[in-house]
PDB file of C-alpha atoms in Angstrom:
ATOM      1  CA  UNK A   1       0.000   0.000   0.000  1.00  0.00           C
ATOM      2  CA  UNK A   2       1.178   3.552  -0.733  1.00  0.00           C
ATOM      3  CA  UNK A   3       1.066   4.756   2.866  1.00  0.00           C
ATOM      4  CA  UNK A   4       3.177   1.813   4.046  1.00  0.00           C
ATOM      5  CA  UNK A   5       5.715   2.500   1.300  1.00  0.00           C
ATOM      6  CA  UNK A   6       5.840   6.127   2.441  1.00  0.00           C
ATOM      7  CA  UNK A   7       6.587   5.208   6.046  1.00  0.00           C
ATOM      8  CA  UNK A   8       9.265   2.732   4.972  1.00  0.00           C
ATOM      9  CA  UNK A   9      10.930   5.325   2.748  1.00  0.00           C
ATOM     10  CA  UNK A  10      10.855   7.960   5.501  1.00  0.00           C
ATOM     11  CA  UNK A  11      12.289   5.562   8.060  1.00  0.00           C
ATOM     12  CA  UNK A  12      15.131   4.921   5.602  1.00  0.00           C
ATOM     13  CA  UNK A  13      15.512   8.676   5.083  1.00  0.00           C
ATOM     14  CA  UNK A  14      15.909   9.274   8.824  1.00  0.00           C
ATOM     15  CA  UNK A  15      18.439   6.458   9.084  1.00  0.00           C
ATOM     16  CA  UNK A  16      20.394   7.892   6.158  1.00  0.00           C
ATOM     17  CA  UNK A  17      20.309  11.394   7.665  1.00  0.00           C
ATOM     18  CA  UNK A  18      21.729  10.031  10.908  1.00  0.00           C
ATOM     19  CA  UNK A  19      24.524   8.135   9.182  1.00  0.00           C
ATOM     20  CA  UNK A  20      25.409  10.884   6.707  1.00  0.00           C
ATOM     21  CA  UNK A  21      25.625  13.577   9.379  1.00  0.00           C
ATOM     22  CA  UNK A  22      27.949  11.445  11.498  1.00  0.00           C
ATOM     23  CA  UNK A  23      30.741  12.632   9.202  1.00  0.00           C
ATOM     24  CA  UNK A  24      30.126  16.285  10.099  1.00  0.00           C
ATOM     25  CA  UNK A  25      32.812  17.611  12.399  1.00  0.00           C
ATOM     26  CA  UNK A  26      30.789  20.077  14.441  1.00  0.00           C
ATOM     27  CA  UNK A  27      28.078  18.716  16.783  1.00  0.00           C
ATOM     28  CA  UNK A  28      25.896  21.774  16.087  1.00  0.00           C
ATOM     29  CA  UNK A  29      25.902  20.965  12.380  1.00  0.00           C
ATOM     30  CA  UNK A  30      24.933  17.380  13.154  1.00  0.00           C
ATOM     31  CA  UNK A  31      22.096  18.558  15.381  1.00  0.00           C
ATOM     32  CA  UNK A  32      20.785  21.053  12.835  1.00  0.00           C
ATOM     33  CA  UNK A  33      20.657  18.501  10.040  1.00  0.00           C
ATOM     34  CA  UNK A  34      19.061  15.814  12.178  1.00  0.00           C
ATOM     35  CA  UNK A  35      16.427  18.184  13.558  1.00  0.00           C
ATOM     36  CA  UNK A  36      15.650  19.317  10.023  1.00  0.00           C
ATOM     37  CA  UNK A  37      15.151  15.705   8.903  1.00  0.00           C
ATOM     38  CA  UNK A  38      12.717  15.019  11.756  1.00  0.00           C
ATOM     39  CA  UNK A  39      10.800  18.219  11.036  1.00  0.00           C
ATOM     40  CA  UNK A  40      10.450  17.326   7.363  1.00  0.00           C
ATOM     41  CA  UNK A  41       9.211  13.816   8.076  1.00  0.00           C
ATOM     42  CA  UNK A  42       6.795  14.778  10.851  1.00  0.00           C
ATOM     43  CA  UNK A  43       5.285  17.479   8.659  1.00  0.00           C
ATOM     44  CA  UNK A  44       4.144  14.889   6.125  1.00  0.00           C
ATOM     45  CA  UNK A  45       1.881  13.108   8.564  1.00  0.00           C
ATOM     46  CA  UNK A  46       0.146  15.915  10.475  1.00  0.00           C
ATOM     47  CA  UNK A  47      -3.444  15.962   9.270  1.00  0.00           C
ATOM     48  CA  UNK A  48      -4.345  19.439  10.509  1.00  0.00           C
ATOM     49  CA  UNK A  49      -2.830  22.664   9.278  1.00  0.00           C
ATOM     50  CA  UNK A  50       0.136  23.728  11.360  1.00  0.00           C
ATOM     51  CA  UNK A  51       3.283  25.754  11.259  1.00  0.00           C
ATOM     52  CA  UNK A  52       6.266  23.508  11.952  1.00  0.00           C
ATOM     53  CA  UNK A  53       9.404  25.236  13.143  1.00  0.00           C
ATOM     54  CA  UNK A  54      12.908  24.003  13.846  1.00  0.00           C
ATOM     55  CA  UNK A  55      14.604  25.440  16.948  1.00  0.00           C
ATOM     56  CA  UNK A  56      11.866  27.865  17.982  1.00  0.00           C
ATOM     57  CA  UNK A  57      12.072  29.805  21.212  1.00  0.00           C
ATOM     58  CA  UNK A  58       8.923  29.708  23.334  1.00  0.00           C
ATOM     59  CA  UNK A  59       8.502  33.077  25.041  1.00  0.00           C
ATOM     60  CA  UNK A  60       5.520  34.781  26.669  1.00  0.00           C
ATOM     61  CA  UNK A  61       4.813  37.757  24.422  1.00  0.00           C
ATOM     62  CA  UNK A  62       3.584  39.902  27.349  1.00  0.00           C
ATOM     63  CA  UNK A  63       5.943  39.078  30.190  1.00  0.00           C
ATOM     64  CA  UNK A  64       8.990  37.856  28.301  1.00  0.00           C
ATOM     65  CA  UNK A  65       9.072  34.675  30.408  1.00  0.00           C
ATOM     66  CA  UNK A  66      11.310  32.155  28.651  1.00  0.00           C
ATOM     67  CA  UNK A  67      10.335  28.497  28.192  1.00  0.00           C
ATOM     68  CA  UNK A  68      13.438  27.335  26.373  1.00  0.00           C
ATOM     69  CA  UNK A  69      14.263  26.769  22.762  1.00  0.00           C
ATOM     70  CA  UNK A  70      12.495  23.693  21.450  1.00  0.00           C
ATOM     71  CA  UNK A  71      13.984  21.595  18.649  1.00  0.00           C
ATOM     72  CA  UNK A  72      10.763  21.070  16.669  1.00  0.00           C
ATOM     73  CA  UNK A  73       7.571  23.014  17.383  1.00  0.00           C
ATOM     74  CA  UNK A  74       4.103  22.417  15.948  1.00  0.00           C
ATOM     75  CA  UNK A  75       2.234  25.703  16.304  1.00  0.00           C
ATOM     76  CA  UNK A  76      -1.095  27.270  15.417  1.00  0.00           C
ATOM     77  CA  UNK A  77      -0.559  29.776  12.584  1.00  0.00           C
ATOM     78  CA  UNK A  78      -3.520  31.910  13.715  1.00  0.00           C
ATOM     79  CA  UNK A  79      -1.973  33.000  17.009  1.00  0.00           C
ATOM     80  CA  UNK A  80       0.345  35.973  16.924  1.00  0.00           C
ATOM     81  CA  UNK A  81       3.005  36.949  17.348  1.00  0.00           C
ATOM     82  CA  UNK A  82       5.281  34.453  15.690  1.00  0.00           C
ATOM     83  CA  UNK A  83       8.278  36.755  15.866  1.00  0.00           C
ATOM     84  CA  UNK A  84      11.066  36.013  13.394  1.00  0.00           C
ATOM     85  CA  UNK A  85      14.465  37.698  13.474  1.00  0.00           C
ATOM     86  CA  UNK A  86      15.398  38.791   9.986  1.00  0.00           C
ATOM     87  CA  UNK A  87      19.133  38.320  10.348  1.00  0.00           C
ATOM     88  CA  UNK A  88      19.208  34.612  11.131  1.00  0.00           C
ATOM     89  CA  UNK A  89      15.600  33.431  10.903  1.00  0.00           C
ATOM     90  CA  UNK A  90      15.210  32.582  14.579  1.00  0.00           C
ATOM     91  CA  UNK A  91      11.568  32.259  15.620  1.00  0.00           C
ATOM     92  CA  UNK A  92       9.885  33.108  18.930  1.00  0.00           C
ATOM     93  CA  UNK A  93       6.390  31.843  19.720  1.00  0.00           C
ATOM     94  CA  UNK A  94       3.941  32.590  22.506  1.00  0.00           C
ATOM     95  CA  UNK A  95       3.023  29.460  24.545  1.00  0.00           C
ATOM     96  CA  UNK A  96      -0.640  29.921  23.615  1.00  0.00           C
ATOM     97  CA  UNK A  97       0.231  29.041  20.021  1.00  0.00           C
ATOM     98  CA  UNK A  98       2.288  25.931  20.779  1.00  0.00           C
ATOM     99  CA  UNK A  99       0.531  22.608  20.436  1.00  0.00           C
ATOM    100  CA  UNK A 100       3.391  20.108  20.504  1.00  0.00           C
ATOM    101  CA  UNK A 101       7.129  20.401  21.066  1.00  0.00           C
ATOM    102  CA  UNK A 102       9.591  17.649  20.206  1.00  0.00           C
ATOM    103  CA  UNK A 103      13.126  17.434  21.530  1.00  0.00           C
ATOM    104  CA  UNK A 104      15.368  15.702  18.968  1.00  0.00           C
ATOM    105  CA  UNK A 105      18.380  13.757  20.201  1.00  0.00           C
ATOM    106  CA  UNK A 106      20.984  11.684  18.398  1.00  0.00           C
ATOM    107  CA  UNK A 107      21.832   8.928  20.904  1.00  0.00           C
ATOM    108  CA  UNK A 108      20.031   8.621  24.215  1.00  0.00           C
ATOM    109  CA  UNK A 109      21.403   7.666  27.562  1.00  0.00           C
ATOM    110  CA  UNK A 110      19.854   8.423  30.940  1.00  0.00           C
ATOM    111  CA  UNK A 111      21.458  11.859  31.247  1.00  0.00           C
ATOM    112  CA  UNK A 112      20.598  13.014  27.720  1.00  0.00           C
ATOM    113  CA  UNK A 113      17.023  11.856  28.197  1.00  0.00           C
ATOM    114  CA  UNK A 114      16.718  13.672  31.542  1.00  0.00           C
ATOM    115  CA  UNK A 115      17.750  16.951  29.907  1.00  0.00           C
ATOM    116  CA  UNK A 116      15.312  16.455  27.028  1.00  0.00           C
ATOM    117  CA  UNK A 117      12.407  15.634  29.333  1.00  0.00           C
ATOM    118  CA  UNK A 118      13.102  18.709  31.467  1.00  0.00           C
ATOM    119  CA  UNK A 119      12.974  20.905  28.368  1.00  0.00           C
ATOM    120  CA  UNK A 120       9.645  19.348  27.406  1.00  0.00           C
ATOM    121  CA  UNK A 121       8.318  19.788  30.954  1.00  0.00           C
ATOM    122  CA  UNK A 122       9.116  23.500  30.833  1.00  0.00           C
ATOM    123  CA  UNK A 123       7.033  24.116  27.726  1.00  0.00           C
ATOM    124  CA  UNK A 124       4.218  21.747  28.778  1.00  0.00           C
ATOM    125  CA  UNK A 125       3.688  23.696  31.999  1.00  0.00           C
ATOM    126  CA  UNK A 126       3.888  27.135  30.365  1.00  0.00           C
ATOM    127  CA  UNK A 127       0.638  29.091  30.903  1.00  0.00           C
ATOM    128  CA  UNK A 128      -1.543  29.328  27.817  1.00  0.00           C
ATOM    129  CA  UNK A 129      -3.192  32.718  28.025  1.00  0.00           C
ATOM    130  CA  UNK A 130      -6.697  32.984  26.592  1.00  0.00           C
ATOM    131  CA  UNK A 131      -7.176  35.032  23.440  1.00  0.00           C
ATOM    132  CA  UNK A 132     -10.695  36.123  24.480  1.00  0.00           C
ATOM    133  CA  UNK A 133     -12.913  36.048  27.563  1.00  0.00           C
ATOM    134  CA  UNK A 134     -14.732  32.854  26.662  1.00  0.00           C
ATOM    135  CA  UNK A 135     -14.606  29.284  27.890  1.00  0.00           C
ATOM    136  CA  UNK A 136     -15.361  26.324  25.672  1.00  0.00           C
ATOM    137  CA  UNK A 137     -14.214  23.273  27.591  1.00  0.00           C
ATOM    138  CA  UNK A 138     -12.703  21.970  30.790  1.00  0.00           C
ATOM    139  CA  UNK A 139      -9.620  19.790  30.530  1.00  0.00           C
ATOM    140  CA  UNK A 140      -8.747  17.369  33.371  1.00  0.00           C
ATOM    141  CA  UNK A 141      -5.361  17.552  35.093  1.00  0.00           C
ATOM    142  CA  UNK A 142      -3.905  15.893  38.167  1.00  0.00           C
ATOM    143  CA  UNK A 143      -4.895  18.889  40.319  1.00  0.00           C
ATOM    144  CA  UNK A 144      -8.322  19.659  38.881  1.00  0.00           C
ATOM    145  CA  UNK A 145      -9.585  21.146  35.631  1.00  0.00           C
ATOM    146  CA  UNK A 146      -8.247  23.964  33.491  1.00  0.00           C
ATOM    147  CA  UNK A 147      -9.967  25.973  30.769  1.00  0.00           C
ATOM    148  CA  UNK A 148      -7.404  25.193  28.093  1.00  0.00           C
ATOM    149  CA  UNK A 149      -5.742  22.163  26.530  1.00  0.00           C
ATOM    150  CA  UNK A 150      -2.183  21.941  27.844  1.00  0.00           C
ATOM    151  CA  UNK A 151       0.756  21.906  25.477  1.00  0.00           C
ATOM    152  CA  UNK A 152       2.037  18.468  24.517  1.00  0.00           C
ATOM    153  CA  UNK A 153       5.655  17.414  24.222  1.00  0.00           C
ATOM    154  CA  UNK A 154       7.840  14.415  23.650  1.00  0.00           C
ATOM    155  CA  UNK A 155      11.287  13.206  22.691  1.00  0.00           C
ATOM    156  CA  UNK A 156      12.495  11.733  19.411  1.00  0.00           C
ATOM    157  CA  UNK A 157      15.876  10.000  19.313  1.00  0.00           C
ATOM    158  CA  UNK A 158      17.612   8.324  16.415  1.00  0.00           C
ATOM    159  CA  UNK A 159      19.191   5.713  18.655  1.00  0.00           C
ATOM    160  CA  UNK A 160      19.713   4.629  22.250  1.00  0.00           C
ATOM    161  CA  UNK A 161      22.786   3.349  24.037  1.00  0.00           C
ATOM    162  CA  UNK A 162      20.552   0.682  25.528  1.00  0.00           C
ATOM    163  CA  UNK A 163      18.442  -1.505  23.256  1.00  0.00           C
ATOM    164  CA  UNK A 164      16.488  -2.896  26.209  1.00  0.00           C
ATOM    165  CA  UNK A 165      12.920  -1.665  26.698  1.00  0.00           C
ATOM    166  CA  UNK A 166      13.211  -2.173  30.457  1.00  0.00           C
ATOM    167  CA  UNK A 167      16.285   0.032  30.694  1.00  0.00           C
ATOM    168  CA  UNK A 168      14.753   2.945  28.800  1.00  0.00           C
ATOM    169  CA  UNK A 169      11.539   2.523  30.774  1.00  0.00           C
ATOM    170  CA  UNK A 170      13.571   2.791  33.964  1.00  0.00           C
ATOM    171  CA  UNK A 171      15.193   6.014  32.730  1.00  0.00           C
ATOM    172  CA  UNK A 172      11.826   7.608  31.981  1.00  0.00           C
ATOM    173  CA  UNK A 173      10.119   6.434  35.148  1.00  0.00           C
ATOM    174  CA  UNK A 174      12.983   7.595  37.350  1.00  0.00           C
ATOM    175  CA  UNK A 175      12.713  11.126  35.990  1.00  0.00           C
ATOM    176  CA  UNK A 176       8.902  11.206  36.233  1.00  0.00           C
ATOM    177  CA  UNK A 177       8.890   9.973  39.815  1.00  0.00           C
ATOM    178  CA  UNK A 178       7.777  12.718  42.248  1.00  0.00           C
ATOM    179  CA  UNK A 179       6.764  14.987  39.349  1.00  0.00           C
ATOM    180  CA  UNK A 180       3.171  15.789  38.402  1.00  0.00           C
ATOM    181  CA  UNK A 181       1.828  14.114  35.222  1.00  0.00           C
ATOM    182  CA  UNK A 182       1.639  17.485  33.486  1.00  0.00           C
ATOM    183  CA  UNK A 183       5.450  17.431  33.351  1.00  0.00           C
ATOM    184  CA  UNK A 184       5.762  13.887  32.008  1.00  0.00           C
ATOM    185  CA  UNK A 185       6.578  13.548  28.306  1.00  0.00           C
ATOM    186  CA  UNK A 186       3.624  12.373  26.270  1.00  0.00           C
ATOM    187  CA  UNK A 187       5.934  10.065  24.331  1.00  0.00           C
ATOM    188  CA  UNK A 188       9.528   9.024  23.830  1.00  0.00           C
ATOM    189  CA  UNK A 189      10.202   7.644  20.363  1.00  0.00           C
ATOM    190  CA  UNK A 190      13.489   5.907  19.588  1.00  0.00           C
ATOM    191  CA  UNK A 191      13.916   5.081  15.914  1.00  0.00           C
ATOM    192  CA  UNK A 192      15.879   1.870  16.517  1.00  0.00           C
ATOM    193  CA  UNK A 193      13.867   0.630  19.499  1.00  0.00           C
ATOM    194  CA  UNK A 194      10.235   1.714  19.697  1.00  0.00           C
ATOM    195  CA  UNK A 195       7.590   4.191  20.865  1.00  0.00           C
ATOM    196  CA  UNK A 196       7.087   4.669  24.611  1.00  0.00           C
ATOM    197  CA  UNK A 197       3.802   6.074  25.889  1.00  0.00           C
ATOM    198  CA  UNK A 198       1.411   5.755  28.825  1.00  0.00           C
ATOM    199  CA  UNK A 199      -1.423   3.339  29.431  1.00  0.00           C
ATOM    200  CA  UNK A 200      -4.215   2.734  31.920  1.00  0.00           C
ATOM    201  CA  UNK A 201      -3.017  -0.081  34.234  1.00  0.00           C
ATOM    202  CA  UNK A 202      -6.588  -1.341  34.755  1.00  0.00           C
ATOM    203  CA  UNK A 203      -7.718  -1.660  31.138  1.00  0.00           C
ATOM    204  CA  UNK A 204      -4.372  -1.832  29.339  1.00  0.00           C
ATOM    205  CA  UNK A 205      -5.598   0.836  26.903  1.00  0.00           C
ATOM    206  CA  UNK A 206      -3.111   3.467  25.756  1.00  0.00           C
ATOM    207  CA  UNK A 207      -3.771   7.050  26.792  1.00  0.00           C
ATOM    208  CA  UNK A 208      -2.537   9.960  24.649  1.00  0.00           C
ATOM    209  CA  UNK A 209      -1.582  11.973  27.743  1.00  0.00           C
ATOM    210  CA  UNK A 210      -1.343  11.135  31.445  1.00  0.00           C
ATOM    211  CA  UNK A 211      -3.666  13.047  33.798  1.00  0.00           C
ATOM    212  CA  UNK A 212      -4.140  11.095  37.032  1.00  0.00           C
ATOM    213  CA  UNK A 213      -0.583  10.030  37.797  1.00  0.00           C
ATOM    214  CA  UNK A 214      -1.648   6.379  37.954  1.00  0.00           C
ATOM    215  CA  UNK A 215      -0.754   5.744  34.307  1.00  0.00           C
ATOM    216  CA  UNK A 216       2.112   3.353  33.625  1.00  0.00           C
ATOM    217  CA  UNK A 217       4.652   3.291  30.839  1.00  0.00           C
ATOM    218  CA  UNK A 218       4.394   0.827  27.977  1.00  0.00           C
ATOM    219  CA  UNK A 219       6.273   0.448  24.707  1.00  0.00           C
ATOM    220  CA  UNK A 220       5.462  -0.517  21.156  1.00  0.00           C
ATOM    221  CA  UNK A 221       8.739  -2.245  20.389  1.00  0.00           C
ATOM    222  CA  UNK A 222       9.833  -2.092  16.767  1.00  0.00           C
ATOM    223  CA  UNK A 223      10.015  -5.312  14.799  1.00  0.00           C
ATOM    224  CA  UNK A 224      10.395  -3.360  11.536  1.00  0.00           C
ATOM    225  CA  UNK A 225      12.350  -0.140  11.009  1.00  0.00           C
ATOM    226  CA  UNK A 226       9.270   1.988  10.227  1.00  0.00           C
ATOM    227  CA  UNK A 227       7.202   0.962  13.267  1.00  0.00           C
ATOM    228  CA  UNK A 228       8.317   3.785  15.613  1.00  0.00           C
ATOM    229  CA  UNK A 229       7.577   6.391  12.933  1.00  0.00           C
ATOM    230  CA  UNK A 230       4.067   5.013  12.389  1.00  0.00           C
ATOM    231  CA  UNK A 231       3.436   5.045  16.147  1.00  0.00           C
ATOM    232  CA  UNK A 232       4.757   8.591  16.547  1.00  0.00           C
ATOM    233  CA  UNK A 233       2.678   9.898  13.646  1.00  0.00           C
ATOM    234  CA  UNK A 234      -0.487   8.258  14.958  1.00  0.00           C
ATOM    235  CA  UNK A 235       0.130   9.671  18.439  1.00  0.00           C
ATOM    236  CA  UNK A 236       0.733  13.198  17.104  1.00  0.00           C
ATOM    237  CA  UNK A 237      -2.428  13.044  15.026  1.00  0.00           C
ATOM    238  CA  UNK A 238      -4.483  11.993  18.011  1.00  0.00           C
ATOM    239  CA  UNK A 239      -3.115  14.930  19.992  1.00  0.00           C
ATOM    240  CA  UNK A 240      -3.967  17.183  17.032  1.00  0.00           C
ATOM    241  CA  UNK A 241      -7.657  16.311  17.337  1.00  0.00           C
ATOM    242  CA  UNK A 242      -7.720  18.711  20.283  1.00  0.00           C
ATOM    243  CA  UNK A 243      -5.620  21.377  18.624  1.00  0.00           C
ATOM    244  CA  UNK A 244      -7.258  24.450  20.109  1.00  0.00           C
ATOM    245  CA  UNK A 245      -6.249  27.978  21.000  1.00  0.00           C
ATOM    246  CA  UNK A 246      -7.680  29.167  24.362  1.00  0.00           C
ATOM    247  CA  UNK A 247     -10.525  31.602  23.804  1.00  0.00           C
ATOM    248  CA  UNK A 248     -11.323  30.625  20.234  1.00  0.00           C
ATOM    249  CA  UNK A 249     -14.209  28.459  19.101  1.00  0.00           C
ATOM    250  CA  UNK A 250     -13.545  24.818  19.885  1.00  0.00           C
ATOM    251  CA  UNK A 251     -13.922  22.276  17.097  1.00  0.00           C
ATOM    252  CA  UNK A 252     -12.919  18.680  17.658  1.00  0.00           C
ATOM    253  CA  UNK A 253     -10.821  17.416  14.790  1.00  0.00           C
ATOM    254  CA  UNK A 254     -11.792  14.289  12.925  1.00  0.00           C
ATOM    255  CA  UNK A 255     -10.547  10.949  14.138  1.00  0.00           C
ATOM    256  CA  UNK A 256      -7.315  10.010  12.405  1.00  0.00           C
ATOM    257  CA  UNK A 257      -6.327   6.384  12.528  1.00  0.00           C
ATOM    258  CA  UNK A 258      -3.995   4.149  10.615  1.00  0.00           C
ATOM    259  CA  UNK A 259      -5.190   1.550   8.113  1.00  0.00           C
ATOM    260  CA  UNK A 260      -5.723  -1.975   9.362  1.00  0.00           C
ATOM    261  CA  UNK A 261      -2.578  -3.979   8.992  1.00  0.00           C
ATOM    262  CA  UNK A 262      -0.184  -1.018   9.313  1.00  0.00           C
ATOM    263  CA  UNK A 263       1.643  -2.039  12.448  1.00  0.00           C
ATOM    264  CA  UNK A 264       3.381   0.024  15.093  1.00  0.00           C
ATOM    265  CA  UNK A 265       5.359  -2.778  16.706  1.00  0.00           C
ATOM    266  CA  UNK A 266       4.906  -5.341  19.439  1.00  0.00           C
ATOM    267  CA  UNK A 267       3.180  -3.997  22.573  1.00  0.00           C
ATOM    268  CA  UNK A 268       5.267  -4.470  25.711  1.00  0.00           C
ATOM    269  CA  UNK A 269       3.378  -3.928  28.967  1.00  0.00           C
ATOM    270  CA  UNK A 270       4.783  -3.569  32.472  1.00  0.00           C
ATOM    271  CA  UNK A 271       4.348  -6.394  34.953  1.00  0.00           C
ATOM    272  CA  UNK A 272       0.746  -6.835  36.006  1.00  0.00           C
ATOM    273  CA  UNK A 273      -0.764  -5.065  32.997  1.00  0.00           C
ATOM    274  CA  UNK A 274      -2.322  -7.079  30.201  1.00  0.00           C
ATOM    275  CA  UNK A 275      -3.477  -6.113  26.734  1.00  0.00           C
ATOM    276  CA  UNK A 276      -7.096  -4.983  26.361  1.00  0.00           C
ATOM    277  CA  UNK A 277      -9.449  -7.934  26.033  1.00  0.00           C
ATOM    278  CA  UNK A 278     -11.070  -6.857  22.781  1.00  0.00           C
ATOM    279  CA  UNK A 279      -8.032  -5.918  20.742  1.00  0.00           C
ATOM    280  CA  UNK A 280      -8.033  -6.817  17.085  1.00  0.00           C
ATOM    281  CA  UNK A 281      -5.510  -9.222  15.610  1.00  0.00           C
ATOM    282  CA  UNK A 282      -3.255  -6.492  14.189  1.00  0.00           C
ATOM    283  CA  UNK A 283      -1.517  -4.524  16.971  1.00  0.00           C
ATOM    284  CA  UNK A 284      -2.150  -1.031  15.668  1.00  0.00           C
ATOM    285  CA  UNK A 285      -2.021   1.910  18.022  1.00  0.00           C
ATOM    286  CA  UNK A 286      -5.634   2.950  17.405  1.00  0.00           C
ATOM    287  CA  UNK A 287      -7.007  -0.378  18.594  1.00  0.00           C
ATOM    288  CA  UNK A 288      -4.681  -0.512  21.579  1.00  0.00           C
ATOM    289  CA  UNK A 289      -5.688   2.996  22.604  1.00  0.00           C
ATOM    290  CA  UNK A 290      -9.459   2.647  22.379  1.00  0.00           C
ATOM    291  CA  UNK A 291      -9.726  -1.047  23.145  1.00  0.00           C
ATOM    292  CA  UNK A 292     -12.001  -1.691  20.194  1.00  0.00           C
ATOM    293  CA  UNK A 293     -11.505  -3.357  16.805  1.00  0.00           C
TER     294      UNK A 293
END
């Protein structure tokens, strides 16, 4: 099928970008090229209109509060200002415009991952100021409800020093321990290992974002090179269903799934958690998330 061929080609493109840039002498040049490759690939699979920036600074346009430079930012083009410096093209975005931020790393270890998750936590907890005095929904958090959809964030890495799901899980869980779920990354995707996300320990269903703090980490472990990219794209598209700027009219985006048979890898659950009872016989992320065929 055409969509499968596309994912396979893009997985090969990312692998080639990683290998080709290894010859670059300066680490900044490596990082720039690898971030650009991720931005280009991710942009192909986002179903709703978005501005996708590389290395955008997130800064409150009123107070000047700084929420770090994010490697890849998916932003709403309708929210201003998106301030661009003419001399070098650097972009600054108000948190209210940011939907998803992705930290891009070359090779993960525990320390690199900690730094990436802290950067994501900073932008996820940035206040999203309303654009008008209206309320359209209430979004659940671990401490109650807020009148806006929080910013999402996650980590993409080309590789990991550990190829063991349990080891990477331990890295993520150690950092999240004693932090509120609003700071936890929504996902950690490692191109040569799999896609890590949260699930409900009672039902085994995936959740696109943690809210209660009882969620546990699971992984869709890659058995083919394109599986992590399929999982990441599906996750981003589910988050994009609630792409909404505080104070504007809320419209739920259409459900975006992946065709039956397009796999995301082998689900790996933590001890004591089993797969949903009514999963279909192809382990796609949509079915795992909603628990229905």
